[in-house]
Amino acid sequence: MAHPYQVYDELRREAPVSYFEPTNQWLISRHADVNALLRDRRLGRSYLHVATHEEFGRPPEPEFQEPFWRVIRAGMLDVEPPVHTRLRRLVSRAFTPRMVESLRPRVRAIAGSLVDAFVEKGGGDLLAEVAEPLPVTVIAEMLGIPHADRHLLRPWSAEICGMYELNPSLEAQHTAVRAASEFADYLKTLAAQRRRAPGDDLISALAQIDELTEDELVGTCVLLLNAGHEATVNVTGNGWWALFRNPSELARLREDRSLLPTAVEEVMRWDTPLQMFERWVLEDIEVHGVEIPRGSEVALLFGSANRDPAVFEDPDRLDVGRADNPHISFGAGIHFCLGAPLARIELMESYGALLDRAAKLELREEPSWKPGYVIRGLRSLEVTAAG
Ligand code: HEM
């Protein structure tokens, strides 16, 4: 897990499509294949719109998981058209590049005050004190989560994400179910209040839409709140660690701030926070002569695709000025990240604030990776900071 990139090299070279028995998945490691399969409508994030678990040769889900799936499958990420199209349309207006650009001054102000406080105390855990609070505050403000409740979001999200790791333990599954239930109850109460007394926030706007069932409203808010910060936190942590390990690139960025947009894309490519996404095969497909039958599951290795030498020159090099960078970190096809424009603004503002306001930023100790493979992030990032 700490060093997946060497294994990816071997896979891409020798076995671009390979069956992996421990997880019963087909691993897809080349950029062109990952990109093509994300767009291929013969695959889906779910199969439940066309088949039952039994027809797909999968065991029925344990009953205790029902409250979890009820929440998750009501969000756009876990459904396919036509439901996906309807749900995505209802919220996409709030996330257009123009709409999120109007949030930039607020994002900049939050990033500035977080970094100032961090520098004033001489540094600390960059992850907990800057990387996390920025996207959590931004998405919580957009949805209208009261300030006093925001500390609940991060634990709920992390516990829910536990279910997405490969073969989660029974304990992790129960924790995820409990978190999803608590989160859903919390949002139902909040949405009922906003329906009665609407505010100028996304939950109020969604609560007015008759087309949206209560489950869909809850599923949409959980998705936005979780997806709205999980990966951004880790792009900040992984990216700064990447810069500390490549001091000449950090110096280059400090000297030439016009490189910030390419630098943000590059840290997202170099150590992508979401290493893998899965798809179900809804109709037989063939990849490089290998038949993958209906009912199979493919694992699209984003971390590998982003280091593919067929697409990226000198892919293992961190190059903050990389101009041609079609990384796959935001996905592709109909589920392409809805929050990409917002994530880019948050990342530019947080990297920018740290570069501007912390002239000295140094690693205090070697960080370690959190357990888990799918979500790639550090436990903490201890640094010394000075203005
Ligand atoms: C750097 C940060 C981020 C990364 C790397 C990222 C990555 C991704 C990826 C890879 C997907 C597609 C998953 C798949 O195809 O299976 C996705 C979907 C999504 N993301 Fe993000 N994301 C980030 C930030 C955000 C933010 C800030 C939001 C804010 C709301 C957000 C909201 C969503 C939503 C709603 C979807 C589902 C879209 C759909 O199913 O149509 N993401 N994201």
XYZ file of C-alpha atoms and ligand atoms in Angstrom:
430
model
C 0.000 0.000 0.000
C 2.855 2.382 0.709
C 4.449 1.631 -2.668
C 1.836 0.465 -5.181
C 3.503 2.108 -8.156
C 6.071 -0.595 -8.877
C 3.368 -3.235 -8.959
C 1.312 -1.056 -11.279
C 4.300 -0.825 -13.671
C 4.458 -4.600 -13.890
C 0.721 -4.933 -14.397
C 0.614 -2.348 -17.176
C 3.566 -3.952 -18.959
C 2.762 -7.617 -18.533
C -0.898 -8.050 -17.638
C -3.049 -5.034 -18.496
C -6.141 -7.167 -17.826
C -5.660 -9.675 -15.052
C -7.980 -11.676 -12.866
C -7.313 -11.115 -9.165
C -8.660 -13.969 -7.128
C -8.637 -12.512 -3.587
C -11.225 -9.893 -4.554
C -12.778 -11.742 -7.511
C -12.131 -8.767 -9.791
C -10.509 -8.047 -13.128
C -7.752 -5.483 -12.669
C -7.429 -2.893 -15.439
C -4.194 -0.942 -15.260
C -3.628 1.054 -18.483
C -4.859 4.630 -18.875
C -6.546 4.046 -22.245
C -8.514 1.061 -20.914
C -9.536 2.727 -17.630
C -10.670 5.791 -19.567
C -12.592 3.731 -22.140
C -14.315 1.491 -19.583
C -15.444 4.469 -17.474
C -17.298 5.692 -20.577
C -18.572 2.292 -21.705
C -22.300 1.920 -21.065
C -21.997 -1.882 -21.015
C -20.627 -1.348 -17.501
C -22.294 0.300 -14.536
C -21.665 1.392 -10.958
C -24.635 -0.800 -10.086
C -26.395 -3.773 -11.650
C -29.546 -3.616 -9.570
C -31.420 -1.682 -12.292
C -31.022 -4.659 -14.675
C -30.550 -7.756 -12.503
C -30.880 -9.211 -9.010
C -27.975 -10.218 -6.774
C -28.829 -13.841 -7.523
C -28.749 -13.346 -11.309
C -25.315 -11.792 -10.933
C -24.144 -14.723 -8.815
C -23.676 -12.524 -5.771
C -24.814 -13.415 -2.249
C -27.785 -11.458 -0.916
C -26.757 -8.492 1.194
C -26.892 -9.111 4.951
C -30.050 -7.596 6.375
C -28.177 -5.450 8.898
C -26.679 -3.472 5.970
C -30.081 -2.311 4.706
C -29.971 1.176 6.330
C -26.543 1.756 4.756
C -27.525 0.835 1.207
C -30.785 2.705 1.519
C -28.806 5.924 1.968
C -26.015 5.177 -0.489
C -28.195 3.885 -3.331
C -30.352 6.982 -3.149
C -27.430 9.165 -4.276
C -26.474 9.720 -7.918
C -23.123 7.978 -7.627
C -24.692 4.573 -7.074
C -27.415 4.658 -9.685
C -27.476 4.526 -13.447
C -29.705 6.329 -15.993
C -32.479 7.331 -16.059
C -32.434 7.864 -12.274
C -28.829 9.111 -12.386
C -29.666 11.676 -15.074
C -32.573 13.058 -13.043
C -30.653 13.284 -9.739
C -27.545 14.797 -11.323
C -29.603 17.410 -13.163
C -31.256 18.537 -9.925
C -27.994 19.458 -8.226
C -25.647 20.193 -11.105
C -26.789 23.815 -11.319
C -25.187 24.480 -7.928
C -21.815 23.150 -9.137
C -21.237 24.762 -12.535
C -17.841 26.463 -12.933
C -19.585 29.863 -12.854
C -21.529 29.096 -9.686
C -18.522 27.776 -7.807
C -16.339 30.638 -9.018
C -18.625 32.927 -7.006
C -17.555 30.988 -3.894
C -13.864 31.725 -4.460
C -13.672 34.841 -2.220
C -15.195 32.878 0.663
C -12.887 29.872 0.038
C -9.913 32.265 -0.050
C -10.938 33.884 3.236
C -11.339 30.524 5.006
C -8.009 29.246 3.636
C -6.266 32.478 4.673
C -7.526 32.402 8.249
C -6.735 28.692 8.688
C -3.195 29.167 7.405
C -2.628 32.318 9.510
C -3.648 30.475 12.677
C -1.436 27.541 11.685
C 1.613 29.743 11.086
C 1.027 31.698 14.276
C 1.404 28.568 16.379
C 4.484 27.494 14.449
C 2.814 24.644 12.576
C 1.290 21.328 13.647
C -0.704 18.714 11.759
C -1.319 20.267 8.346
C -3.934 17.626 7.606
C -6.111 18.193 10.676
C -5.615 21.939 10.911
C -5.748 23.132 7.291
C -6.480 20.330 4.810
C -9.618 19.030 6.560
C -11.371 22.130 7.871
C -11.244 23.963 4.524
C -13.354 21.610 2.343
C -15.527 20.553 5.293
C -16.393 24.196 6.028
C -17.017 25.006 2.354
C -19.380 22.104 1.661
C -21.099 22.460 5.055
C -21.758 26.147 4.356
C -23.081 25.348 0.884
C -25.539 22.844 2.281
C -26.360 24.901 5.358
C -25.155 22.572 8.132
C -25.190 24.612 11.370
C -21.749 25.485 12.670
C -22.239 23.594 15.938
C -22.898 20.301 14.096
C -19.961 20.349 11.676
C -17.695 18.252 13.868
C -20.066 15.332 13.218
C -19.456 15.283 9.466
C -15.885 14.052 9.269
C -16.334 10.969 11.536
C -19.595 9.995 9.792
C -17.947 10.278 6.407
C -14.827 8.313 7.402
C -16.957 5.546 8.934
C -19.185 5.316 5.861
C -16.104 5.135 3.620
C -14.918 2.111 5.599
C -17.437 0.053 3.614
C -15.665 0.909 0.339
C -12.369 -0.694 1.282
C -11.587 -4.122 -0.105
C -13.179 -6.819 2.058
C -14.189 -4.602 4.998
C -14.206 -6.328 8.416
C -17.555 -7.089 10.051
C -16.826 -4.413 12.626
C -16.149 -1.828 9.899
C -19.409 -2.815 8.201
C -21.427 -2.330 11.410
C -19.722 1.002 12.028
C -20.567 2.148 8.490
C -24.212 1.115 8.909
C -24.521 2.959 12.212
C -22.899 6.099 10.771
C -25.198 6.063 7.718
C -28.293 5.713 9.940
C -27.255 8.532 12.262
C -26.339 10.777 9.339
C -29.685 10.054 7.638
C -31.697 10.787 10.798
C -29.797 14.018 11.308
C -30.444 15.162 7.719
C -34.128 14.225 7.802
C -34.652 16.428 10.850
C -32.682 19.286 9.304
C -34.534 19.017 5.963
C -37.906 19.093 7.756
C -36.857 22.298 9.539
C -35.693 23.869 6.277
C -38.895 22.885 4.499
C -40.797 24.888 7.123
C -38.320 27.765 7.293
C -36.105 27.792 4.191
C -32.707 29.467 4.253
C -30.331 30.436 1.472
C -28.669 27.005 1.266
C -28.698 23.836 -0.808
C -30.628 21.681 1.687
C -33.433 24.274 1.702
C -33.418 24.333 -2.112
C -33.494 20.528 -2.367
C -36.189 20.276 0.312
C -38.506 22.338 -1.929
C -38.226 19.917 -4.869
C -41.284 17.636 -4.985
C -39.632 15.280 -7.463
C -37.041 14.301 -4.862
C -38.088 11.567 -2.424
C -36.943 11.832 1.176
C -34.427 9.004 0.653
C -33.064 10.755 -2.447
C -32.740 14.028 -0.567
C -30.825 12.316 2.239
C -28.708 10.251 -0.194
C -27.813 13.369 -2.186
C -26.799 15.354 0.892
C -24.714 12.499 2.326
C -22.967 12.115 -1.038
C -22.265 15.835 -1.382
C -21.014 16.169 2.177
C -18.750 13.109 1.956
C -17.489 13.394 -1.621
C -17.241 17.123 -0.998
C -14.297 16.745 1.334
C -12.808 13.197 1.493
C -10.606 13.355 -1.593
C -9.762 17.051 -1.314
C -8.293 16.477 2.167
C -6.036 13.752 0.812
C -4.947 15.687 -2.293
C -3.732 18.379 0.101
C -1.900 15.930 2.393
C -0.490 13.649 -0.326
C 0.446 16.659 -2.446
C 2.374 18.494 0.243
C 4.199 15.320 1.131
C 5.046 14.901 -2.550
C 6.427 18.453 -2.616
C 8.505 17.870 0.526
C 10.042 14.808 -1.123
C 10.735 16.828 -4.283
C 12.238 20.033 -2.835
C 13.389 21.376 -6.203
C 9.780 21.255 -7.459
C 8.579 23.023 -4.307
C 11.244 25.705 -4.818
C 10.215 26.049 -8.470
C 6.592 26.579 -7.416
C 7.572 29.095 -4.728
C 9.517 31.064 -7.317
C 6.895 30.966 -10.050
C 3.379 31.138 -8.657
C 1.893 31.003 -12.181
C 2.601 27.255 -11.970
C -0.087 26.776 -9.308
C -2.808 25.455 -11.679
C -0.515 22.842 -13.256
C 0.959 21.979 -9.847
C -2.484 21.188 -8.419
C -3.263 18.891 -11.378
C 0.133 17.247 -11.026
C -0.173 16.385 -7.321
C -3.594 14.897 -8.107
C -2.008 12.722 -10.795
C 1.182 11.752 -9.000
C -0.387 10.279 -5.851
C -4.084 10.106 -6.563
C -6.309 10.049 -3.440
C -8.728 7.507 -4.926
C -6.693 4.598 -6.190
C -9.462 2.471 -7.602
C -13.081 2.528 -8.710
C -15.136 -0.516 -9.544
C -17.647 -1.223 -12.271
C -20.036 -4.113 -12.888
C -20.030 -5.736 -16.308
C -23.650 -5.588 -17.522
C -22.965 -7.143 -20.957
C -20.019 -9.346 -21.988
C -16.960 -7.297 -22.940
C -13.535 -8.068 -24.367
C -10.386 -6.176 -23.365
C -7.081 -6.991 -25.088
C -8.522 -10.296 -26.240
C -9.644 -11.259 -22.720
C -13.357 -12.029 -22.419
C -14.930 -10.564 -19.295
C -18.428 -11.987 -18.915
C -21.601 -10.286 -17.683
C -21.770 -10.412 -13.913
C -18.029 -9.800 -13.421
C -16.559 -6.880 -11.579
C -13.692 -4.798 -12.930
C -11.336 -2.759 -10.749
C -10.146 0.341 -12.590
C -6.749 1.253 -11.187
C -6.678 5.059 -11.299
C -3.312 5.189 -9.530
C -1.837 3.053 -12.275
C -3.554 4.875 -15.147
C -2.096 8.141 -13.839
C 1.457 6.763 -14.128
C 1.057 5.225 -17.582
C 4.089 6.102 -19.742
C 1.940 5.735 -22.865
C 0.184 8.957 -21.817
C 2.547 10.798 -19.447
C 6.151 11.572 -20.281
C 8.458 10.421 -17.489
C 5.414 9.505 -15.365
C 7.197 8.869 -12.056
C 8.638 12.384 -12.055
C 6.696 15.048 -10.160
C 6.663 18.008 -12.552
C 4.726 21.003 -11.218
C 4.800 22.569 -14.688
C 3.446 19.486 -16.525
C 1.403 21.022 -19.318
C -0.157 17.956 -20.898
C -1.831 16.188 -17.993
C -4.995 14.218 -18.832
C -5.062 12.498 -15.416
C -8.062 10.382 -14.547
C -8.357 11.406 -10.864
C -11.835 12.920 -11.357
C -13.065 9.901 -13.334
C -14.730 10.077 -16.765
C -18.093 9.431 -18.384
C -21.483 10.027 -16.787
C -20.197 9.871 -13.194
C -17.363 12.361 -13.835
C -16.824 14.242 -10.577
C -19.561 16.816 -10.151
C -17.406 18.721 -7.680
C -14.268 18.996 -9.855
C -14.540 22.794 -10.391
C -15.068 23.316 -6.652
C -12.237 20.951 -5.708
C -9.892 22.840 -8.036
C -10.766 26.172 -6.428
C -10.295 24.767 -2.918
C -6.933 23.243 -3.816
C -5.648 26.365 -5.565
C -6.676 28.517 -2.618
C -5.235 26.242 0.059
C -1.916 25.651 -1.753
C -1.801 29.361 -2.609
C -2.426 30.454 0.993
C 0.257 28.106 2.323
C 2.787 29.295 -0.262
C 1.973 32.963 0.355
C 1.662 32.967 4.115
C 4.144 30.287 5.208
C 7.519 31.244 3.743
C 8.981 28.326 5.657
C 7.188 25.002 5.723
C 9.179 21.954 6.755
C 8.376 18.358 7.484
C 8.802 17.442 11.166
C 8.556 13.691 10.821
C 8.026 11.068 8.142
C 4.253 10.595 7.801
C 2.574 7.197 7.497
C -0.327 6.037 5.341
C -3.740 5.319 6.775
C -4.691 1.674 6.434
C -6.769 0.955 3.368
C -6.044 0.909 -0.314
C -8.955 2.549 -2.122
C -8.780 5.855 -0.267
C -5.129 6.877 -0.148
C -4.339 9.378 2.547
C -1.913 10.110 5.359
C -2.697 9.722 9.062
C -1.227 13.167 9.726
C 1.328 15.569 8.283
C 3.392 17.221 11.014
C 5.175 20.346 9.799
C 6.910 23.422 11.164
C 5.498 26.646 9.710
C 6.778 30.215 9.827
C 5.668 33.356 7.991
C -9.736 16.466 -5.451
C -10.927 16.165 -5.006
C -11.852 15.183 -5.647
C -11.574 14.039 -6.349
C -10.199 13.461 -6.680
C -12.852 13.462 -6.738
C -12.990 12.322 -7.500
C -14.196 11.811 -7.954
C -14.336 10.657 -8.818
C -13.188 9.808 -9.338
C -15.659 10.471 -9.059
C -16.289 9.392 -9.973
C -16.359 8.035 -9.329
C -16.747 6.959 -10.327
O -16.800 7.201 -11.526
O -17.010 5.810 -9.902
C -16.372 11.495 -8.338
C -17.744 11.633 -8.329
C -18.395 12.610 -7.623
N -17.819 13.651 -6.896
Fe -15.847 14.010 -6.659
N -13.858 14.248 -6.270
C -13.302 15.315 -5.592
C -13.969 16.363 -4.990
C -15.331 16.516 -4.967
C -16.013 17.644 -4.403
C -15.357 18.874 -3.758
C -17.341 17.424 -4.535
C -18.388 18.394 -4.091
C -19.577 18.306 -4.076
C -17.502 16.127 -5.237
C -18.699 15.536 -5.578
C -18.829 14.403 -6.363
C -20.120 13.830 -6.745
C -21.485 14.357 -6.355
C -19.842 12.706 -7.537
C -20.861 11.763 -8.191
C -21.105 12.178 -9.618
C -22.025 11.232 -10.371
O -22.236 10.085 -9.950
O -22.569 11.668 -11.401
N -16.256 15.621 -5.483
N -15.463 12.312 -7.688
